[in-house]
Coordinates of C-alpha atoms in Angstrom, one line a residue:
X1 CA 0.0 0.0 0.0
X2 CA 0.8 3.7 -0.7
X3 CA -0.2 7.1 -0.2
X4 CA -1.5 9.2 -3.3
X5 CA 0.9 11.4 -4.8
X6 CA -1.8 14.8 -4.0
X7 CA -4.3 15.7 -1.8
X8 CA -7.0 18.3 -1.2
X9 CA -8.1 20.6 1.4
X10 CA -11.0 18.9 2.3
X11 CA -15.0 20.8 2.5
X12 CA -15.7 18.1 5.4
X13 CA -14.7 18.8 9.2
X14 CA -14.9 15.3 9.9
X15 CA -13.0 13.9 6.9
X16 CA -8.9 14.2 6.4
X17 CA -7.7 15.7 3.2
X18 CA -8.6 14.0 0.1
X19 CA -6.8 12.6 -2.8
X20 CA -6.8 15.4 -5.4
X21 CA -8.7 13.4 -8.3
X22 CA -11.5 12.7 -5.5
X23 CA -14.1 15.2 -5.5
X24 CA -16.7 15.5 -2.4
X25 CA -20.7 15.7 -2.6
X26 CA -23.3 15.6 -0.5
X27 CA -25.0 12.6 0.3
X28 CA -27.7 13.7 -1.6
X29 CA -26.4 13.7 -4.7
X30 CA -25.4 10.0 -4.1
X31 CA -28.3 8.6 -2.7
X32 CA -32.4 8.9 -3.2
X33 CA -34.4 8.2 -0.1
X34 CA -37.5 6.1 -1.0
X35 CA -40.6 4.7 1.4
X36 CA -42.3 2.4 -0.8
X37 CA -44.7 0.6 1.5
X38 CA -45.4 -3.5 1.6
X39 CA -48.8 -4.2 2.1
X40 CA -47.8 -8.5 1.9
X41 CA -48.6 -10.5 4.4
X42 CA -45.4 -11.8 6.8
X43 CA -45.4 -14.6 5.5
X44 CA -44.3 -13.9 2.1
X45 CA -41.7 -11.2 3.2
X46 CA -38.3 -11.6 4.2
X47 CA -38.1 -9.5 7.4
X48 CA -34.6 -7.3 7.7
X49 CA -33.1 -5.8 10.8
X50 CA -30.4 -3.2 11.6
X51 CA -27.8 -3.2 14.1
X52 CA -24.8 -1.2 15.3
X53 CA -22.6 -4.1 15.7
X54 CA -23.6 -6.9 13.1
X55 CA -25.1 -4.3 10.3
X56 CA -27.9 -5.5 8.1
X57 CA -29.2 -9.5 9.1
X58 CA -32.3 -11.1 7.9
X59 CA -34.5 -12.0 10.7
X60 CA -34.2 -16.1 9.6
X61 CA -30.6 -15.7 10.7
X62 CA -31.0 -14.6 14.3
X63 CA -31.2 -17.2 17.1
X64 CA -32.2 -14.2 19.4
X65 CA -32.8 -10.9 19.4
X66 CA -33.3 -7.7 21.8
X67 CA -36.8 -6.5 20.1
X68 CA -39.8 -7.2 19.0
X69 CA -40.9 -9.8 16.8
X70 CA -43.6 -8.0 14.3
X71 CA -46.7 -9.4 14.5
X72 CA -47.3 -8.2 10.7
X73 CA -45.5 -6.4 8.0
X74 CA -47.6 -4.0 6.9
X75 CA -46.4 -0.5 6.4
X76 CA -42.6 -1.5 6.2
X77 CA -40.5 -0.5 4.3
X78 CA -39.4 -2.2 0.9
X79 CA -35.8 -2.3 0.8
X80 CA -33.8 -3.6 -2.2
X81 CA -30.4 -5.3 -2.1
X82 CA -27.7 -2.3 -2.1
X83 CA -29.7 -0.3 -0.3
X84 CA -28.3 1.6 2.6
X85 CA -30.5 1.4 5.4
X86 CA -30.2 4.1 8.4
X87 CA -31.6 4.2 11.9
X88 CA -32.4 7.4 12.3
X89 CA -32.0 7.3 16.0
X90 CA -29.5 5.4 16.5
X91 CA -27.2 6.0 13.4
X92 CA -24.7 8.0 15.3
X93 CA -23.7 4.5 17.3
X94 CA -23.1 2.8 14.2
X95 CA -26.7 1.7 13.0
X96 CA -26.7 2.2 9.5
X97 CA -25.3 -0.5 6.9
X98 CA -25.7 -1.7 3.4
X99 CA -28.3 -4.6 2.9
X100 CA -27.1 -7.5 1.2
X101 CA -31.3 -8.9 0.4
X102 CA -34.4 -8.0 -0.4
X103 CA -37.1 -7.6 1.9
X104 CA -38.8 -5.0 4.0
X105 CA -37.5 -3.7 7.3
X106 CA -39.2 -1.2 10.6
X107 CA -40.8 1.9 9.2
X108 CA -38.9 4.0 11.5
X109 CA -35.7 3.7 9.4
X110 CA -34.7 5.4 6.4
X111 CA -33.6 3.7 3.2
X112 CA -31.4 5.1 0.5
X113 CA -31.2 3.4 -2.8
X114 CA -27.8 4.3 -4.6
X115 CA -27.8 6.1 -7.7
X116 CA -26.0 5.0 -10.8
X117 CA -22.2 4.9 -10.7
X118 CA -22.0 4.7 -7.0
X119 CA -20.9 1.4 -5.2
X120 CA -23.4 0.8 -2.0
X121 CA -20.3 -1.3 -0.4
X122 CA -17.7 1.6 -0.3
X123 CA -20.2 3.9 1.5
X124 CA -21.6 0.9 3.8
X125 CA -17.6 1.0 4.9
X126 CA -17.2 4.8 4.9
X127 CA -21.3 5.1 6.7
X128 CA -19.4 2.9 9.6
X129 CA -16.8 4.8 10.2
X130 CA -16.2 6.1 14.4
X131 CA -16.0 9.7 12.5
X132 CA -19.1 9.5 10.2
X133 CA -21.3 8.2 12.9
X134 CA -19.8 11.5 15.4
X135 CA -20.6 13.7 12.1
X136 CA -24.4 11.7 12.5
X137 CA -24.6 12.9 16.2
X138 CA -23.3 16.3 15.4
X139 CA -26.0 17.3 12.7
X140 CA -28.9 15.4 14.8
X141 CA -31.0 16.4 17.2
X142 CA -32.9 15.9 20.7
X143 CA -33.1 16.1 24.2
X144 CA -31.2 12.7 25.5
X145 CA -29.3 10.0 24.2
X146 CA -32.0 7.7 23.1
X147 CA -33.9 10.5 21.5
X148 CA -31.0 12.1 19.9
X149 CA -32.6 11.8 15.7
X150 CA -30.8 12.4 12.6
X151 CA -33.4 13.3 10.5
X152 CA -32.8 13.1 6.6
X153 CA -32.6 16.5 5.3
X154 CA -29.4 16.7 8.2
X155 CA -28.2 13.1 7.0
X156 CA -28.5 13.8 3.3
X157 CA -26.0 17.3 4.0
X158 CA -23.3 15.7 5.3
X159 CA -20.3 15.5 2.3
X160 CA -18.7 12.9 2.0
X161 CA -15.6 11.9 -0.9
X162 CA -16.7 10.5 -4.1
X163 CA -13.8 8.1 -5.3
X164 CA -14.0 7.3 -9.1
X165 CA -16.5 4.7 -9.9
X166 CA -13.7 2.0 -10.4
X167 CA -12.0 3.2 -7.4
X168 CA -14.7 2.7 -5.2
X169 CA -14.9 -0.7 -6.5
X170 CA -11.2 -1.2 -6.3
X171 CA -11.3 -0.1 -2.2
X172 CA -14.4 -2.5 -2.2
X173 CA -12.6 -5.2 -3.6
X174 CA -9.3 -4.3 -1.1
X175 CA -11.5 -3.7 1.8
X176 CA -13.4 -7.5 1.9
X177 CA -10.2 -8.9 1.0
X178 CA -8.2 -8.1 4.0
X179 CA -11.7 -7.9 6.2
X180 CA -12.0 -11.5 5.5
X181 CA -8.9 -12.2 6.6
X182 CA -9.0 -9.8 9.9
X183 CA -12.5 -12.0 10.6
X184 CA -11.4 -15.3 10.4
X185 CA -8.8 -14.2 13.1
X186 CA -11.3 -12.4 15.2
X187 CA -13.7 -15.2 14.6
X188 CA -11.0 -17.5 15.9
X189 CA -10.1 -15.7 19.3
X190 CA -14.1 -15.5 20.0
X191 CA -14.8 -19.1 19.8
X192 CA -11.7 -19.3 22.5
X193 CA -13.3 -16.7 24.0
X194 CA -16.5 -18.6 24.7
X195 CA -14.8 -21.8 25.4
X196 CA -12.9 -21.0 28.2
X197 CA -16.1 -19.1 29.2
X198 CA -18.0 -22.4 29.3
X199 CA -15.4 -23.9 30.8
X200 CA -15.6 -21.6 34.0
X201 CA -19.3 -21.3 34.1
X202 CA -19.4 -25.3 33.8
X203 CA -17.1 -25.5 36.6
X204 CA -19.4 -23.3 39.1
X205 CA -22.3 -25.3 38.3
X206 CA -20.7 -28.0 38.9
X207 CA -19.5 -26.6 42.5
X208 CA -23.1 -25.2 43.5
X209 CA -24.5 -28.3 42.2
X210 CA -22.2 -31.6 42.7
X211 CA -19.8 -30.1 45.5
X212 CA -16.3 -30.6 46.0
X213 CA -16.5 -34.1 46.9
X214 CA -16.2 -36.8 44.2
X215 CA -16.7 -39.1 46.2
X216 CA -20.1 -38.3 47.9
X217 CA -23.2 -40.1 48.7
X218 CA -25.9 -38.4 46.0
X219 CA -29.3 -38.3 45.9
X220 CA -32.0 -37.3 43.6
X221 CA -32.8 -34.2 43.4
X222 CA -36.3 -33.8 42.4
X223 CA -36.0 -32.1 39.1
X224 CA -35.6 -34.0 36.1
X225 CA -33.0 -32.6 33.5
X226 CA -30.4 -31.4 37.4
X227 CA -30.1 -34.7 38.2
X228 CA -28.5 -35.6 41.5
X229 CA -26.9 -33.7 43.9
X230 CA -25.0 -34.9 47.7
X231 CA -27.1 -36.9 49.5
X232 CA -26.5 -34.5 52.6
X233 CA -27.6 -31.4 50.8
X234 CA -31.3 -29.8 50.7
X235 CA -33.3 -27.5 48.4
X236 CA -35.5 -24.8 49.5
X237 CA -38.0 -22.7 47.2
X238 CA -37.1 -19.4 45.9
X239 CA -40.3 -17.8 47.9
X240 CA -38.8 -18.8 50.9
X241 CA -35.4 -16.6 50.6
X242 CA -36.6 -13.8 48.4
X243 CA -39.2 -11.1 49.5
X244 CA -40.0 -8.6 46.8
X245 CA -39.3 -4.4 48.0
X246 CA -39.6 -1.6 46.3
X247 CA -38.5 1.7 47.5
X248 CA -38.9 4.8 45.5
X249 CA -38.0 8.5 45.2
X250 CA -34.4 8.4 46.0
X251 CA -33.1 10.2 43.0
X252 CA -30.2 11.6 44.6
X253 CA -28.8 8.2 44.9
X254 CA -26.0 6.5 41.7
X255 CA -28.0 5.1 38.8
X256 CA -27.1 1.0 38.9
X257 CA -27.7 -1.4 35.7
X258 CA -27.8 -5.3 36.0
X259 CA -25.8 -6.7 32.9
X260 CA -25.2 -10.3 32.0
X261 CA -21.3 -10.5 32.6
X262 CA -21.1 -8.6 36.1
X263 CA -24.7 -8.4 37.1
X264 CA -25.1 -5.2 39.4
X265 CA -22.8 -2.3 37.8
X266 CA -22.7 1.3 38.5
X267 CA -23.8 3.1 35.3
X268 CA -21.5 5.4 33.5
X269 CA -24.4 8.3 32.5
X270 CA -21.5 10.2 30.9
X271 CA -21.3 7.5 28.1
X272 CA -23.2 8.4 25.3
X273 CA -23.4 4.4 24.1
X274 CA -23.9 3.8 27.2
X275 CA -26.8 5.1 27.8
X276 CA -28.6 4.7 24.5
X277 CA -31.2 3.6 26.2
X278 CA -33.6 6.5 27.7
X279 CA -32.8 8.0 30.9
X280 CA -35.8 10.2 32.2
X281 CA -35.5 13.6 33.9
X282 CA -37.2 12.6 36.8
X283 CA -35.9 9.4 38.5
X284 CA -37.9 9.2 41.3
X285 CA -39.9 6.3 39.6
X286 CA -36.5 4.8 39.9
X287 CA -36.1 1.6 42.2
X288 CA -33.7 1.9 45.1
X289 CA -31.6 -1.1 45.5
X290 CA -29.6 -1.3 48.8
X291 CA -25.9 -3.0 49.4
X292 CA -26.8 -7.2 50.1
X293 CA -30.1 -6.9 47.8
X294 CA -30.9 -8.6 44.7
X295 CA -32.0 -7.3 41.3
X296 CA -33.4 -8.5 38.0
X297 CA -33.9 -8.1 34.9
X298 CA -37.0 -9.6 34.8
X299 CA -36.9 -9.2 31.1
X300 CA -33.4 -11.0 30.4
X301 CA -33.5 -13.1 33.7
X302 CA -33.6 -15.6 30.9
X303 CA -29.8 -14.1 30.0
X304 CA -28.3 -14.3 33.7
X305 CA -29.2 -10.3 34.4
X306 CA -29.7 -10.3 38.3
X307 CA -27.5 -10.6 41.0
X308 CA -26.5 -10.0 44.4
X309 CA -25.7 -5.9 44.3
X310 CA -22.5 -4.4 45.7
X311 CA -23.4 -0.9 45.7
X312 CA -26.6 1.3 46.7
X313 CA -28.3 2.9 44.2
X314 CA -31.5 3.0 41.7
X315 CA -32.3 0.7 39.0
X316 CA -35.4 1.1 36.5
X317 CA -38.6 0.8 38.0
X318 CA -39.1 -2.5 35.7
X319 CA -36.7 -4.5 37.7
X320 CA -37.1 -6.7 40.4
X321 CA -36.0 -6.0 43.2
X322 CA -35.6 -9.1 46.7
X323 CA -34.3 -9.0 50.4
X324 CA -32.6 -12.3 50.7
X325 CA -32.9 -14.2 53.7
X326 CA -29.7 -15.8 52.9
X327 CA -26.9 -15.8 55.6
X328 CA -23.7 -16.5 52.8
X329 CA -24.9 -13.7 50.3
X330 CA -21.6 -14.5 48.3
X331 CA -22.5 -18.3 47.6
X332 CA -26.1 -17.3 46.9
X333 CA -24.7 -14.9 44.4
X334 CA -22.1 -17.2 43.0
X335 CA -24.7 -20.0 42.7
X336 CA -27.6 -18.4 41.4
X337 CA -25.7 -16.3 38.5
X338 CA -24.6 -20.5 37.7
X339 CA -26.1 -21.7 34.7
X340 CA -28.2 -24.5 36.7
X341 CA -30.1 -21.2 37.7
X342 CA -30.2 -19.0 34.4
X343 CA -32.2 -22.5 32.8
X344 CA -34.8 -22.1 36.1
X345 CA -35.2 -18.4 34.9
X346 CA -35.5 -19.1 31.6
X347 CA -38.7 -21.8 32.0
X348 CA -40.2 -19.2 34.3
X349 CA -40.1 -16.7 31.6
X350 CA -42.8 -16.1 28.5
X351 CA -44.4 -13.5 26.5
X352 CA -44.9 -12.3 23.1
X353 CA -41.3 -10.5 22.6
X354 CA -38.6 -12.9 21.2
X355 CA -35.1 -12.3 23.4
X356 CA -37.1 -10.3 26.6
X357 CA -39.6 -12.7 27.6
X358 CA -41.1 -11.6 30.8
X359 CA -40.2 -13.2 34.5
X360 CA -43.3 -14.2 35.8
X361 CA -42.7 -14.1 39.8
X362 CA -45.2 -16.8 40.6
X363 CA -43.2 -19.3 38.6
X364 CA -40.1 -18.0 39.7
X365 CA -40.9 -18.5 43.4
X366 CA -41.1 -22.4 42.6
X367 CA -37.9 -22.7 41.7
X368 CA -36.1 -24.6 43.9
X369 CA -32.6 -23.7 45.4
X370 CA -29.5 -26.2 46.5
X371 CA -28.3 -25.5 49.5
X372 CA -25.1 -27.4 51.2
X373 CA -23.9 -27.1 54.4
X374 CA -22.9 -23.5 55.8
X375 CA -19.2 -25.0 55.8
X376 CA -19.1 -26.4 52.5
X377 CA -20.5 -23.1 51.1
X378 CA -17.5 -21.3 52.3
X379 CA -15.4 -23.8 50.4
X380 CA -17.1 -23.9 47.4
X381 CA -16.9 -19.5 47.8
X382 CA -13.2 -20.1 47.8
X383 CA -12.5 -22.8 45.3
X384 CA -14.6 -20.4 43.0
X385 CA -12.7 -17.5 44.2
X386 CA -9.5 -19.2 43.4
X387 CA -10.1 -21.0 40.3
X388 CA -11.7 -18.0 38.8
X389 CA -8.4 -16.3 37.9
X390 CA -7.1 -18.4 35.5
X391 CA -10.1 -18.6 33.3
X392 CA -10.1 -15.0 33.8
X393 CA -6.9 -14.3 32.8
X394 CA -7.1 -16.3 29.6
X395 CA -10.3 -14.4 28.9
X396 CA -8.5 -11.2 29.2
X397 CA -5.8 -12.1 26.9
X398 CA -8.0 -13.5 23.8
X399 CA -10.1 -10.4 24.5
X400 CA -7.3 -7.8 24.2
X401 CA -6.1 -10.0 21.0
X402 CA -9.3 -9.3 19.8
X403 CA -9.7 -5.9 19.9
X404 CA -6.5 -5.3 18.7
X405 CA -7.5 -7.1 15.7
X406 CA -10.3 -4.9 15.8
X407 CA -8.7 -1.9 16.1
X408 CA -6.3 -3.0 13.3
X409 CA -9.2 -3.5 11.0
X410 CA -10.8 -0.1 12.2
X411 CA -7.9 1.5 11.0
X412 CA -7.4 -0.4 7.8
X413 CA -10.9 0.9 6.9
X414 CA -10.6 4.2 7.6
X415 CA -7.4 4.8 6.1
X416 CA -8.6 3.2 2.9
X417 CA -11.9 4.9 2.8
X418 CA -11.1 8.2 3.2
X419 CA -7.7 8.1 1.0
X420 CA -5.3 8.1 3.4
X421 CA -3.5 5.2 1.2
X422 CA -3.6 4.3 -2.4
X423 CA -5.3 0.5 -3.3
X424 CA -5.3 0.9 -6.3
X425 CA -2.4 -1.3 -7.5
X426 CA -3.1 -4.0 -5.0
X427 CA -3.1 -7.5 -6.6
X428 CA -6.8 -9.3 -4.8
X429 CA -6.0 -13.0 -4.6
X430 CA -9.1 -15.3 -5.0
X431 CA -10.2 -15.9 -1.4
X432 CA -13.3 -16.7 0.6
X433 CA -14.8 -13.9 2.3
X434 CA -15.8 -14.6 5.6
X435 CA -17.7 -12.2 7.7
X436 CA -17.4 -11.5 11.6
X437 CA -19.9 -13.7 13.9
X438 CA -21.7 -11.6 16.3
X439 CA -23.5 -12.6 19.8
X440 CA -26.6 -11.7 18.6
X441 CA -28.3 -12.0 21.9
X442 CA -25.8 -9.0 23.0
X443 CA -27.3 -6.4 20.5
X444 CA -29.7 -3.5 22.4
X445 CA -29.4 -1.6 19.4
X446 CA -32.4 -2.8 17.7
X447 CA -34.9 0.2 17.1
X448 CA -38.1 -2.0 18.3
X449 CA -36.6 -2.4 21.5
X450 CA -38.4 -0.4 23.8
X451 CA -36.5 -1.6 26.9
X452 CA -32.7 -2.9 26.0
X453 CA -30.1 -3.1 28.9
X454 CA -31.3 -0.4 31.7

């Protein structure tokens, strides 16, 4: 790779200067915005769905999502393949992409169909840039985060640099070729990723569940698809060690979130991805949640969003919120964030919404909860505690290979894009392109998501 021989003084604050032969246009000029309607039933329509993080994805491709599952298609809107899709409220995080079907998608996005001598794919790369979706949050407008718009007359003024028709498709051509090739590496250190995760998670279950005898008398435990657990152990019901509170109109106190990977966080309200989701004025609808107490997410209980909190604070009024009458608060929480206990919370969840399927309380109050010995649940606190590391500790490292990978490929596309470096004497090999895998069931950025992480 080189650098162009000139540039130009770029017309774009959020663009570097230019390669001289490029010129720069509005988006306008590049792009119609159309809103034909579909009027078929959902059966006959390929359903699409944008996302910050995976882009464009047919709805037959997800295992779960974060929204809404429409109930009919009417009134969405056609899109075509090459069309860029943008969600108008949450563009500026990276929700906008290039859709590689036909189909129809939520009626509160926009779609662009490309006009003729301009390749879809470069600008689906240059639309995803860190700097273009700033420029999308600079132009919008609103009063918080998750009702900050970029409406289209604002999107369709922002210039951009218009390549040469069989540069663009040069860059395109680059761009996948080395983007496969990032992927398959990224792809790679993710599946470790969730290996060694399994790993630990199977090891606490297996703690909270079997013990740390091998060699123990076992009994049945009452519950099919458990099995057995120490002969010498009991189970008690759910209702019996949580009681339900909920104390209000403490808004001077830290805004809390319960998330899958930690459970009970304190909320960073200065980050703007953050806090996509909608933070009201007034939070003195907000729950408190005191030090020793245990919250929910009693729409992604199903997910492993509860636990035992460390802080005192104020969730959303939608969670869950229990005094435990639990003497070894750390075991509790160490054994009930197990996967044994996440299945439980699954089966006691339902509802209409596919990936936030309600926690109905009655049926989680049946659930039944294993509890050793008060001695044996300080060792399994500690064996946890001291095995813990070293899956840890792998995690960390595949995860920072990963997002240097990432941050690799982030620069590799910007630079390209924007004509920091010249591809267009760059031999492309024949290759397979592969794409990078997402954990769909991690995405909140879906626009029919009312209620995402909290």
């Amino acid at each position: 790779m080189r650098q162009y021989a000139e540039y130009s003084k770029t017309k774009a604050d959020w663009l570097p200067d230019v390669p001289a032969h490029w010129s720069e246009q509005r988006i306008k000029t590049l792009f119609s915005l159309h809103d034909e309607r579909n009027y078929l039933p959902l059966s006959e329509v390929n359903l699409i769905s944008l996302y910050a993080k995976m882009g464009v994805i047919q709805h037959s491709d997800i295992e779960h999502t974060t929204g809404n599952r429409a109930s009919n298609a009417d009134g969405y809107k056609i899109v075509n393949k090459d069309d860029i899709i943008v969600n108008i409220l949450l563009c500026w995080m990276g929700a906008i992409g290039r859709s590689d079907y036909n189909g129809v998608t939520s009626p509160a996005y926009d779609v662009y169909s490309p006009k003729e001598g301009v390749n879809s794919r470069y600008y689906h790369y240059l639309f995803r840039l860190p700097s273009f979706s700033q420029q999308c949050y600079r132009v919008g407008k609103g009063i918080m985060a998750m009702r900050w718009r970029t409406y289209s007359p604002q999107f369709c003024n922002i210039v951009v640099p218009v390549p040469p028709c069989s540069e663009q498709d040069q860059i395109v051509r680059f761009l996948d070729w080395k983007v496969s090739m990032i992927n398959r590496l990224i792809n790679t250190k993710r599946k470790e990723i969730k290996a060694v995760d399994a790993m630990k998670r199977s090891m606490v279950s297996s703690a909270v569940t079997r013990g740390l005898n091998p060699d123990a008398s076992m009994k049945y435990s009452g519950v099919k698809w458990l099995g057995d657990i120490p002969a010498h152990w009991g189970t008690i019901k759910l209702r019996q060690l949580l009681h339900p509170v909920s104390i209000k109109n403490h808004p001077e106190l830290p805004l809390l979130s319960v998330v899958r990977e930690q459970g009970v966080i304190v909320r960073d309200i200065d980050d703007r991805k953050a806090n996509h989701n909608y933070i009201p004025d007034d939070l003195s609808g907000y729950k408190m949640v005191k030090k020793g107490q245990f919250a929910m997410n009693k729409m992604k209980a199903w997910q492993g969003s509860y636990g035992i909190s460390d802080y005192t604070g104020i969730v959303s009024p939608a969670y869950f919120i229990f005094n435990v009458a639990f003497d070894n608060l750390e075991y509790f929480h160490y054994a009930i964030r197990s996967k044994v206990y996440v299945n439980f919370f699954a089966q006691a969840s339902d509802g209409i919404r596919v990936g936030q399927w309600d926690l109905q309380m009655d049926k989680m109050k049946e659930i039944p909860f294993i509890v050793p010995p008060a001695d044996e649940q300080i060792a399994i606190v500690e064996y946890i505690k001291k095995t813990h590391p070293k899956y840890d500790e792998a995690i960390e490292k595949l995860t920072a290979e990963a997002s240097a990978l990432e941050e690799y490929k982030a620069k590799l596309i910007a630079d390209v894009v924007t004509g920091k470096v010249d591809v267009r004497y760059e031999k492309i090999p024949n290759y397979e392109f592969v794409d990078e895998e997402a954990d769909s069931e991690a995405e909140g950025e879906n626009d029919d998501s009312e209620e995402q992480e909290d």
